[in-house]
CSV table of C-alpha atoms and ligand atoms in Angstrom, one decimal:
chain,number,residue,atom,x,y,z
A,1,MET,CA,-112.9,-19.8,114.5
A,2,ASN,CA,-111.6,-16.9,116.8
A,3,ALA,CA,-109.1,-16.9,119.0
A,4,ASN,CA,-111.1,-18.1,121.9
A,5,GLU,CA,-112.4,-21.0,119.8
A,6,LEU,CA,-108.9,-22.0,118.4
A,7,ILE,CA,-107.6,-22.1,122.3
A,8,ALA,CA,-110.6,-24.1,123.6
A,9,THR,CA,-110.2,-26.7,120.4
A,10,LEU,CA,-106.3,-26.8,121.5
A,11,ASP,CA,-107.4,-27.5,125.0
A,12,ARG,CA,-109.6,-30.0,124.1
A,13,LEU,CA,-106.8,-31.9,122.0
A,14,GLY,CA,-104.9,-32.0,124.9
A,15,GLU,CA,-107.9,-34.0,126.9
A,16,GLU,CA,-108.5,-36.2,124.0
A,17,PHE,CA,-104.7,-37.1,123.7
A,18,LEU,CA,-104.4,-38.0,127.4
A,19,ALA,CA,-107.7,-40.2,127.0
A,20,ALA,CA,-106.0,-41.8,124.0
A,21,ILE,CA,-102.6,-42.6,125.4
A,22,GLN,CA,-104.0,-43.7,128.8
A,23,PRO,CA,-104.7,-47.5,128.1
A,24,LEU,CA,-101.8,-47.9,125.2
A,25,ALA,CA,-99.1,-50.4,126.5
A,26,ASP,CA,-96.4,-50.8,123.7
A,27,GLU,CA,-94.0,-48.4,122.2
A,28,GLN,CA,-95.3,-48.5,118.8
A,29,ALA,CA,-98.8,-47.8,119.7
A,30,ILE,CA,-97.9,-44.8,121.8
A,31,ARG,CA,-95.3,-43.0,119.5
A,32,ALA,CA,-97.9,-43.6,116.8
A,33,ALA,CA,-100.6,-41.8,119.2
A,34,GLN,CA,-98.1,-39.1,119.5
A,35,ALA,CA,-97.7,-38.7,115.7
A,36,GLN,CA,-101.4,-38.6,115.1
A,37,PHE,CA,-101.6,-35.5,117.5
A,38,LEU,CA,-98.2,-33.5,117.0
A,39,GLY,CA,-96.9,-34.9,113.2
A,40,LYS,CA,-96.9,-32.9,110.3
A,41,LYS,CA,-100.2,-33.6,109.2
A,42,GLY,CA,-101.3,-34.0,112.9
A,43,LYS,CA,-104.4,-32.9,114.5
A,44,VAL,CA,-102.7,-30.2,116.3
A,45,SER,CA,-101.0,-28.5,113.2
A,46,GLU,CA,-104.6,-28.8,111.5
A,47,VAL,CA,-105.6,-26.7,113.8
A,48,MET,CA,-103.0,-24.0,113.7
A,49,LYS,CA,-103.6,-23.4,110.1
A,50,ASP,CA,-105.8,-21.1,111.1
A,51,LEU,CA,-103.7,-19.2,112.9
A,52,GLY,CA,-102.7,-16.8,110.0
A,53,LYS,CA,-106.8,-15.9,109.6
A,54,LEU,CA,-106.7,-14.1,113.2
A,55,ALA,CA,-105.7,-10.5,114.2
A,56,ALA,CA,-102.2,-10.2,114.6
A,57,GLY,CA,-102.6,-9.3,118.4
A,58,ASP,CA,-104.5,-12.5,119.1
A,59,ARG,CA,-101.7,-14.7,117.8
A,60,PRO,CA,-99.3,-14.8,120.8
A,61,LEU,CA,-102.3,-16.2,122.9
A,62,VAL,CA,-103.1,-18.8,120.9
A,63,GLY,CA,-99.3,-19.9,120.0
A,64,GLN,CA,-98.8,-20.0,124.0
A,65,ALA,CA,-101.9,-22.3,124.2
A,66,ALA,CA,-100.4,-24.5,121.2
A,67,ASN,CA,-97.2,-24.6,123.1
A,68,ARG,CA,-98.8,-25.7,126.3
A,69,VAL,CA,-100.6,-28.5,124.3
A,70,LYS,CA,-97.7,-29.5,122.7
A,71,GLN,CA,-95.4,-29.7,125.9
A,72,VAL,CA,-98.3,-31.9,127.6
A,73,ILE,CA,-98.6,-34.1,124.8
A,74,GLU,CA,-94.7,-34.4,124.7
A,75,GLU,CA,-94.1,-35.2,128.1
A,76,ARG,CA,-96.9,-37.8,128.7
A,77,THR,CA,-95.6,-39.7,125.8
A,78,ALA,CA,-92.1,-39.8,127.8
A,79,ALA,CA,-93.8,-40.9,130.7
A,80,LYS,CA,-95.5,-43.6,129.0
A,81,LEU,CA,-92.5,-45.1,127.6
A,82,ASP,CA,-90.4,-44.4,130.9
A,83,ASP,CA,-93.4,-46.7,132.4
A,84,LEU,CA,-92.8,-49.5,129.6
A,85,VAL,CA,-89.2,-49.8,130.4
A,86,ASN,CA,-90.0,-50.4,134.1
A,87,VAL,CA,-92.3,-52.5,133.7
A,88,ALA,CA,-90.2,-54.8,131.5
A,89,ALA,CA,-87.8,-54.7,134.3
A,90,GLN,CA,-90.1,-55.4,136.7
A,91,ALA,CA,-91.0,-58.7,135.1
A,92,ASP,CA,-87.4,-59.7,134.9
A,93,LEU,CA,-86.9,-59.1,138.5
A,94,ALA,CA,-90.4,-61.2,139.3
A,95,ARG,CA,-89.1,-64.5,137.0
A,96,LYS,CA,-88.1,-67.1,139.6
A,97,VAL,CA,-84.8,-68.7,139.3
A,98,ASP,CA,-84.2,-71.8,141.2
A,99,VAL,CA,-81.0,-71.8,142.5
A,100,THR,CA,-80.9,-75.5,144.1
A,101,LEU,CA,-81.1,-76.9,140.4
A,102,PRO,CA,-78.2,-79.1,139.8
A,103,ALA,CA,-75.8,-77.5,137.2
A,104,ARG,CA,-75.9,-78.8,133.8
A,105,PRO,CA,-72.5,-81.3,133.3
A,106,ALA,CA,-69.7,-79.8,131.6
A,107,GLY,CA,-68.6,-81.9,129.1
A,108,GLY,CA,-65.1,-81.8,129.7
A,109,GLY,CA,-62.6,-83.1,126.5
A,110,ARG,CA,-59.9,-85.3,127.1
A,111,LEU,CA,-56.6,-86.4,125.2
A,112,HIS,CA,-57.0,-89.5,122.3
A,113,LEU,CA,-56.0,-92.9,123.4
A,114,MET,CA,-53.1,-92.5,120.8
A,115,THR,CA,-52.0,-89.1,121.8
A,116,GLN,CA,-51.8,-90.6,125.7
A,117,VAL,CA,-49.8,-93.2,124.7
A,118,ARG,CA,-47.5,-91.6,122.5
A,119,LEU,CA,-46.8,-88.6,125.1
A,120,GLU,CA,-46.3,-91.1,127.7
A,121,ALA,CA,-43.5,-92.8,125.6
A,122,VAL,CA,-41.6,-89.6,124.8
A,123,GLN,CA,-41.6,-88.9,128.5
A,124,ILE,CA,-40.1,-92.2,129.2
A,125,PHE,CA,-37.5,-91.9,126.5
A,126,SER,CA,-36.9,-88.4,127.5
A,127,GLU,CA,-36.0,-89.5,131.2
A,128,LEU,CA,-32.9,-91.3,129.4
A,129,GLY,CA,-31.9,-88.2,127.4
A,130,PHE,CA,-33.7,-88.4,124.2
A,131,VAL,CA,-34.9,-85.4,122.2
A,132,VAL,CA,-38.1,-85.7,120.1
A,133,ALA,CA,-37.0,-85.0,116.0
A,134,ASP,CA,-39.9,-84.4,113.3
A,135,GLY,CA,-40.0,-85.2,109.7
A,136,PRO,CA,-42.4,-84.9,107.0
A,137,GLN,CA,-45.1,-87.6,106.4
A,138,ILE,CA,-44.8,-87.1,102.8
A,139,GLU,CA,-41.1,-88.3,102.1
A,140,THR,CA,-39.1,-88.8,99.3
A,141,ASP,CA,-37.8,-92.3,98.0
A,142,TRP,CA,-34.1,-91.5,99.0
A,143,HIS,CA,-35.0,-90.4,102.7
A,144,THR,CA,-37.0,-93.7,103.4
A,145,PHE,CA,-35.4,-96.1,101.5
A,146,GLU,CA,-32.3,-95.5,99.3
A,147,ALA,CA,-30.3,-93.5,102.4
A,148,LEU,CA,-31.5,-96.7,104.5
A,149,ALA,CA,-29.5,-99.1,102.2
A,150,ILE,CA,-32.7,-100.3,100.5
A,151,PRO,CA,-32.4,-99.4,96.8
A,152,LYS,CA,-34.9,-100.1,94.1
A,153,GLU,CA,-35.2,-103.6,93.6
A,154,HIS,CA,-34.3,-104.5,96.6
A,155,PRO,CA,-36.4,-107.4,98.0
A,156,ALA,CA,-36.8,-105.4,101.1
A,157,ARG,CA,-39.2,-103.1,99.7
A,158,ASP,CA,-41.7,-105.7,99.5
A,159,MET,CA,-42.1,-105.9,103.4
A,160,GLN,CA,-43.5,-102.0,103.1
A,161,ASP,CA,-46.4,-101.8,100.8
A,162,THR,CA,-45.9,-98.1,100.1
A,163,PHE,CA,-48.1,-95.6,98.7
A,164,TYR,CA,-46.7,-93.5,96.0
A,165,ILE,CA,-47.6,-90.0,95.3
A,166,THR,CA,-45.8,-88.8,92.4
A,167,GLY,CA,-44.0,-91.4,90.0
A,168,ASP,CA,-41.6,-93.6,92.2
A,169,GLU,CA,-39.8,-90.8,93.8
A,170,ILE,CA,-42.4,-89.0,96.4
A,171,LEU,CA,-44.3,-91.0,98.7
A,172,LEU,CA,-46.0,-91.5,102.0
A,173,ARG,CA,-43.5,-92.6,104.6
A,174,THR,CA,-44.1,-96.4,105.6
A,175,HIS,CA,-41.8,-95.8,108.9
A,176,THR,CA,-40.5,-93.4,110.7
A,177,SER,CA,-36.8,-94.2,109.8
A,178,PRO,CA,-36.3,-91.5,107.5
A,179,VAL,CA,-36.6,-89.3,110.4
A,180,GLN,CA,-33.0,-91.1,111.5
A,181,VAL,CA,-31.6,-90.2,108.2
A,182,ARG,CA,-33.1,-86.4,108.0
A,183,THR,CA,-31.3,-85.9,111.8
A,184,MET,CA,-28.0,-87.4,111.0
A,185,LEU,CA,-27.8,-85.1,107.9
A,186,THR,CA,-28.1,-82.1,110.2
A,187,GLN,CA,-26.6,-82.9,113.3
A,188,THR,CA,-23.5,-84.1,114.6
A,189,PRO,CA,-22.9,-86.9,117.1
A,190,PRO,CA,-23.7,-87.5,119.9
A,191,ILE,CA,-27.4,-88.0,118.7
A,192,ARG,CA,-30.0,-89.2,120.7
A,193,ILE,CA,-33.6,-88.6,119.3
A,194,VAL,CA,-36.9,-90.4,119.5
A,195,ALA,CA,-39.4,-89.5,116.2
A,196,PRO,CA,-43.1,-90.5,116.9
A,197,GLY,CA,-45.4,-90.1,114.3
A,198,VAL,CA,-47.8,-91.8,111.8
A,199,VAL,CA,-46.7,-93.9,108.7
A,200,TYR,CA,-48.7,-95.4,105.9
A,201,ARG,CA,-48.7,-98.7,104.2
A,202,ARG,CA,-51.2,-100.3,101.9
A,203,ASP,CA,-52.8,-102.8,104.7
A,204,ASP,CA,-56.0,-103.0,106.2
A,205,ASP,CA,-57.4,-105.8,108.4
A,206,ALA,CA,-58.1,-106.3,111.9
A,207,THR,CA,-54.7,-105.8,113.1
A,208,HIS,CA,-53.4,-103.7,110.6
A,209,SER,CA,-54.5,-99.9,109.5
A,210,PRO,CA,-53.3,-98.3,106.2
A,211,MET,CA,-52.1,-95.1,108.8
A,212,PHE,CA,-50.7,-96.3,112.3
A,213,THR,CA,-47.9,-94.7,114.5
A,214,GLN,CA,-44.5,-95.5,115.1
A,215,ILE,CA,-41.7,-94.4,117.3
A,216,GLU,CA,-38.6,-94.5,116.2
A,217,GLY,CA,-35.4,-94.0,118.3
A,218,LEU,CA,-31.7,-93.4,117.3
A,219,ALA,CA,-28.5,-93.0,119.2
A,220,VAL,CA,-25.2,-92.4,117.8
A,221,ASP,CA,-22.1,-91.8,119.9
A,222,LYS,CA,-18.8,-93.2,120.5
A,223,ASP,CA,-18.8,-96.6,121.8
A,224,ILE,CA,-22.6,-97.4,121.8
A,225,SER,CA,-23.2,-100.9,121.9
A,226,PHE,CA,-26.0,-103.5,121.7
A,227,ALA,CA,-26.1,-103.9,125.4
A,228,ASP,CA,-27.3,-100.0,125.2
A,229,LEU,CA,-29.8,-100.5,122.7
A,230,LYS,CA,-31.3,-103.3,125.1
A,231,GLY,CA,-30.9,-101.8,128.6
A,232,VAL,CA,-33.1,-98.7,126.6
A,233,LEU,CA,-35.6,-101.4,125.3
A,234,ILE,CA,-36.1,-102.7,128.9
A,235,HIS,CA,-36.3,-99.6,130.8
A,236,PHE,CA,-38.8,-98.3,128.2
A,237,VAL,CA,-41.3,-101.7,128.6
A,238,SER,CA,-40.6,-101.6,132.4
A,239,ARG,CA,-41.7,-98.2,132.9
A,240,PHE,CA,-44.5,-98.2,130.3
A,241,PHE,CA,-46.0,-101.3,131.7
A,242,GLN,CA,-45.3,-100.4,135.1
A,243,ARG,CA,-43.7,-103.9,136.3
A,244,ASP,CA,-40.7,-106.0,135.3
A,245,LEU,CA,-41.2,-107.5,131.9
A,246,GLU,CA,-38.3,-109.1,129.7
A,247,ILE,CA,-36.9,-108.2,126.2
A,248,ARG,CA,-36.1,-111.1,123.9
A,249,LEU,CA,-33.8,-109.5,120.8
A,250,ARG,CA,-34.4,-112.2,118.0
A,251,PRO,CA,-32.2,-112.0,115.1
A,252,SER,CA,-33.8,-110.5,112.2
A,253,TYR,CA,-33.0,-108.8,108.8
A,254,PHE,CA,-33.4,-104.8,108.2
A,255,PRO,CA,-31.3,-103.4,105.4
A,256,PHE,CA,-30.2,-100.6,107.4
A,257,VAL,CA,-29.2,-102.6,110.7
A,258,GLU,CA,-26.4,-104.8,111.4
A,259,PRO,CA,-26.7,-106.9,113.3
A,260,GLY,CA,-30.7,-106.5,113.3
A,261,ALA,CA,-33.3,-108.0,115.7
A,262,GLU,CA,-37.2,-108.0,116.0
A,263,VAL,CA,-38.1,-107.0,119.5
A,264,ASP,CA,-40.4,-109.0,121.6
A,265,MET,CA,-41.8,-108.4,125.0
A,266,GLN,CA,-42.7,-110.7,127.6
A,267,CYS,CA,-46.8,-110.8,126.9
A,268,SER,CA,-48.1,-108.0,129.4
A,269,PHE,CA,-51.5,-109.9,130.0
A,270,CYS,CA,-50.3,-113.1,131.2
A,271,MET,CA,-46.8,-111.8,132.1
A,272,GLY,CA,-45.4,-114.5,130.0
A,273,LYS,CA,-46.6,-117.5,131.6
A,274,PRO,CA,-49.7,-118.3,129.6
A,275,PRO,CA,-52.9,-119.9,131.4
A,276,LYS,CA,-52.9,-123.9,131.0
A,277,LEU,CA,-56.4,-124.5,130.7
A,278,SER,CA,-57.6,-121.2,128.6
A,279,THR,CA,-55.8,-119.2,126.1
A,280,CYS,CA,-54.2,-116.0,126.0
A,281,ARG,CA,-55.6,-114.0,123.2
A,282,VAL,CA,-52.9,-111.3,123.3
A,283,CYS,CA,-49.6,-113.8,122.9
A,284,LYS,CA,-51.4,-116.8,121.6
A,285,GLN,CA,-49.7,-119.0,124.4
A,286,THR,CA,-46.3,-118.1,123.1
A,287,GLY,CA,-45.6,-116.0,126.2
A,288,TRP,CA,-44.3,-113.2,123.8
A,289,VAL,CA,-45.3,-110.4,122.0
A,290,GLU,CA,-43.5,-108.6,118.9
A,291,ILE,CA,-43.6,-105.0,119.6
A,292,GLY,CA,-40.9,-103.8,116.9
A,293,GLY,CA,-37.4,-103.9,115.0
A,294,SER,CA,-34.2,-102.5,116.0
A,295,GLY,CA,-30.2,-103.1,115.7
A,296,MET,CA,-26.8,-101.5,115.3
A,297,VAL,CA,-26.8,-98.5,112.4
A,298,ASP,CA,-25.4,-100.4,109.2
A,299,PRO,CA,-22.1,-98.7,108.4
A,300,GLU,CA,-23.6,-97.9,104.8
A,301,VAL,CA,-26.1,-95.9,106.2
A,302,PHE,CA,-23.4,-94.0,108.1
A,303,ALA,CA,-21.7,-93.3,104.9
A,304,HIS,CA,-25.1,-91.6,103.1
A,305,VAL,CA,-25.1,-89.2,105.8
A,306,LYS,CA,-21.5,-88.8,106.1
A,307,ILE,CA,-21.1,-89.8,109.5
A,308,ASP,CA,-17.5,-91.3,110.2
A,309,ALA,CA,-18.6,-95.2,110.8
A,310,GLU,CA,-14.8,-96.0,112.2
A,311,LYS,CA,-15.6,-93.1,115.0
A,312,TYR,CA,-19.1,-93.8,115.7
A,313,THR,CA,-21.4,-96.5,116.5
A,314,GLY,CA,-25.2,-96.4,116.7
A,315,PHE,CA,-28.3,-98.1,117.5
A,316,ALA,CA,-32.1,-97.7,116.1
A,317,PHE,CA,-35.3,-98.9,116.8
A,318,GLY,CA,-38.8,-98.7,115.7
A,319,MET,CA,-42.1,-99.7,117.6
A,320,GLY,CA,-45.8,-99.5,116.9
A,321,LEU,CA,-47.6,-97.4,119.2
A,322,GLU,CA,-51.1,-98.9,118.6
A,323,ARG,CA,-49.2,-102.5,119.7
A,324,MET,CA,-48.4,-100.4,122.7
A,325,ALA,CA,-51.9,-99.4,123.7
A,326,MET,CA,-53.3,-102.6,122.8
A,327,LEU,CA,-51.2,-104.7,125.0
A,328,ARG,CA,-52.0,-101.9,127.7
A,329,HIS,CA,-55.7,-101.9,127.3
A,330,GLY,CA,-56.3,-105.2,125.4
A,331,VAL,CA,-58.0,-103.7,122.8
A,332,ASN,CA,-57.2,-105.7,119.6
A,333,ASP,CA,-58.9,-104.3,116.7
A,334,ILE,CA,-57.0,-101.2,115.7
A,335,LYS,CA,-60.1,-100.1,113.9
A,336,PHE,CA,-61.3,-98.8,117.4
A,337,TYR,CA,-58.3,-96.2,117.6
A,338,TYR,CA,-59.3,-94.4,114.4
A,339,GLU,CA,-63.5,-94.7,114.6
A,340,GLY,CA,-63.4,-91.4,117.0
A,341,ASP,CA,-66.4,-93.3,118.6
A,342,LEU,CA,-66.4,-91.2,122.2
A,343,ARG,CA,-68.0,-94.5,123.7
A,344,PHE,CA,-64.8,-96.2,123.1
A,345,LEU,CA,-62.6,-93.1,123.6
A,346,GLU,CA,-64.0,-91.8,126.9
A,347,GLN,CA,-62.7,-95.0,128.6
A,348,PHE,CA,-59.3,-94.0,128.8
B,401,LIG,N1,-38.4,-98.9,110.3
B,401,LIG,C1,-38.4,-100.4,110.7
B,401,LIG,C2,-39.9,-100.8,110.4
B,401,LIG,O1,-40.7,-99.9,110.1
B,401,LIG,C3,-38.5,-100.6,112.1
B,401,LIG,C4,-36.9,-100.5,112.5
B,401,LIG,C5,-36.5,-99.2,113.0
B,401,LIG,C6,-36.2,-101.7,112.4
B,401,LIG,C7,-35.1,-99.3,113.6
B,401,LIG,C8,-35.0,-101.6,112.9
B,401,LIG,C9,-34.3,-100.0,113.4
B,401,LIG,O2,-40.3,-101.7,110.1
């Protein structure tokens, strides 16, 4: 080919490219078309192989023609790619959004019923000056029993069906009372603590769960009396159930208190007056329900934790918090509290 023929061929390739790219509408195809003409083995390069055969004076003209064609191809390619972006943006804008549609409901979480009850109990006791104390759920035999005047072989150990972890020294606490022991070991009177937390016993039926929640209270100071204990319990029950309910302290035995008493409160369902013609399913017609144990700290416990029993006295109580939730909401199968069924939990 001579110079004029080469220039004509190059111009034709330019036209050919413009025709080829015209209908294309996706990026890959556009880039492929560009490569077909400008790539190393593209049509333009093929033609330019003949450049060397031309007379030196003819080469610049052909070179210019080749650059012109390359420029056209590159510009057109870039413009086509720009078009694609614009078309996509237009499509986005054209998509109709119905702003009047109702929003999707946001599922809000909430505190578990037992958490609500625990926080509320803590709140009420804190109004009386009690602060929260904590202790491990995996305990030693000493903190759980020995220091509370329940030596091995003591019949009172039968009251608490213990889960042992290793041998007979490490166990899951069966009550929150070891927190009393830990507190008295590290603090000096005056002491006023409540210890809410889960405890474990080998027990499992409609009213017992192998894991359940207690709240322990302990006050140690000069001149703490049984009347103080009763006053605190009456205040708690009245505040928690938001009505005046009476407390009854029934003499009972716990090795770590003397005297000891079981705590009953007036039934919050029938208000202590069971219906004559039907049955109060909560108090079984007695008008009273048991909510925990209590008493004056036994001097033997004080001796274990090195508190002078001549100088100080104290009271302690322990209550079941599932029982409190049950009395408030009338749910008497303890399983509901632990199944995690949202249909149940969402009601509180
Ligand atoms: N710790 C006892 C129990 O779980 C309850 C209790 C606590 C009794 C404090 C008296 C004083 O059975």
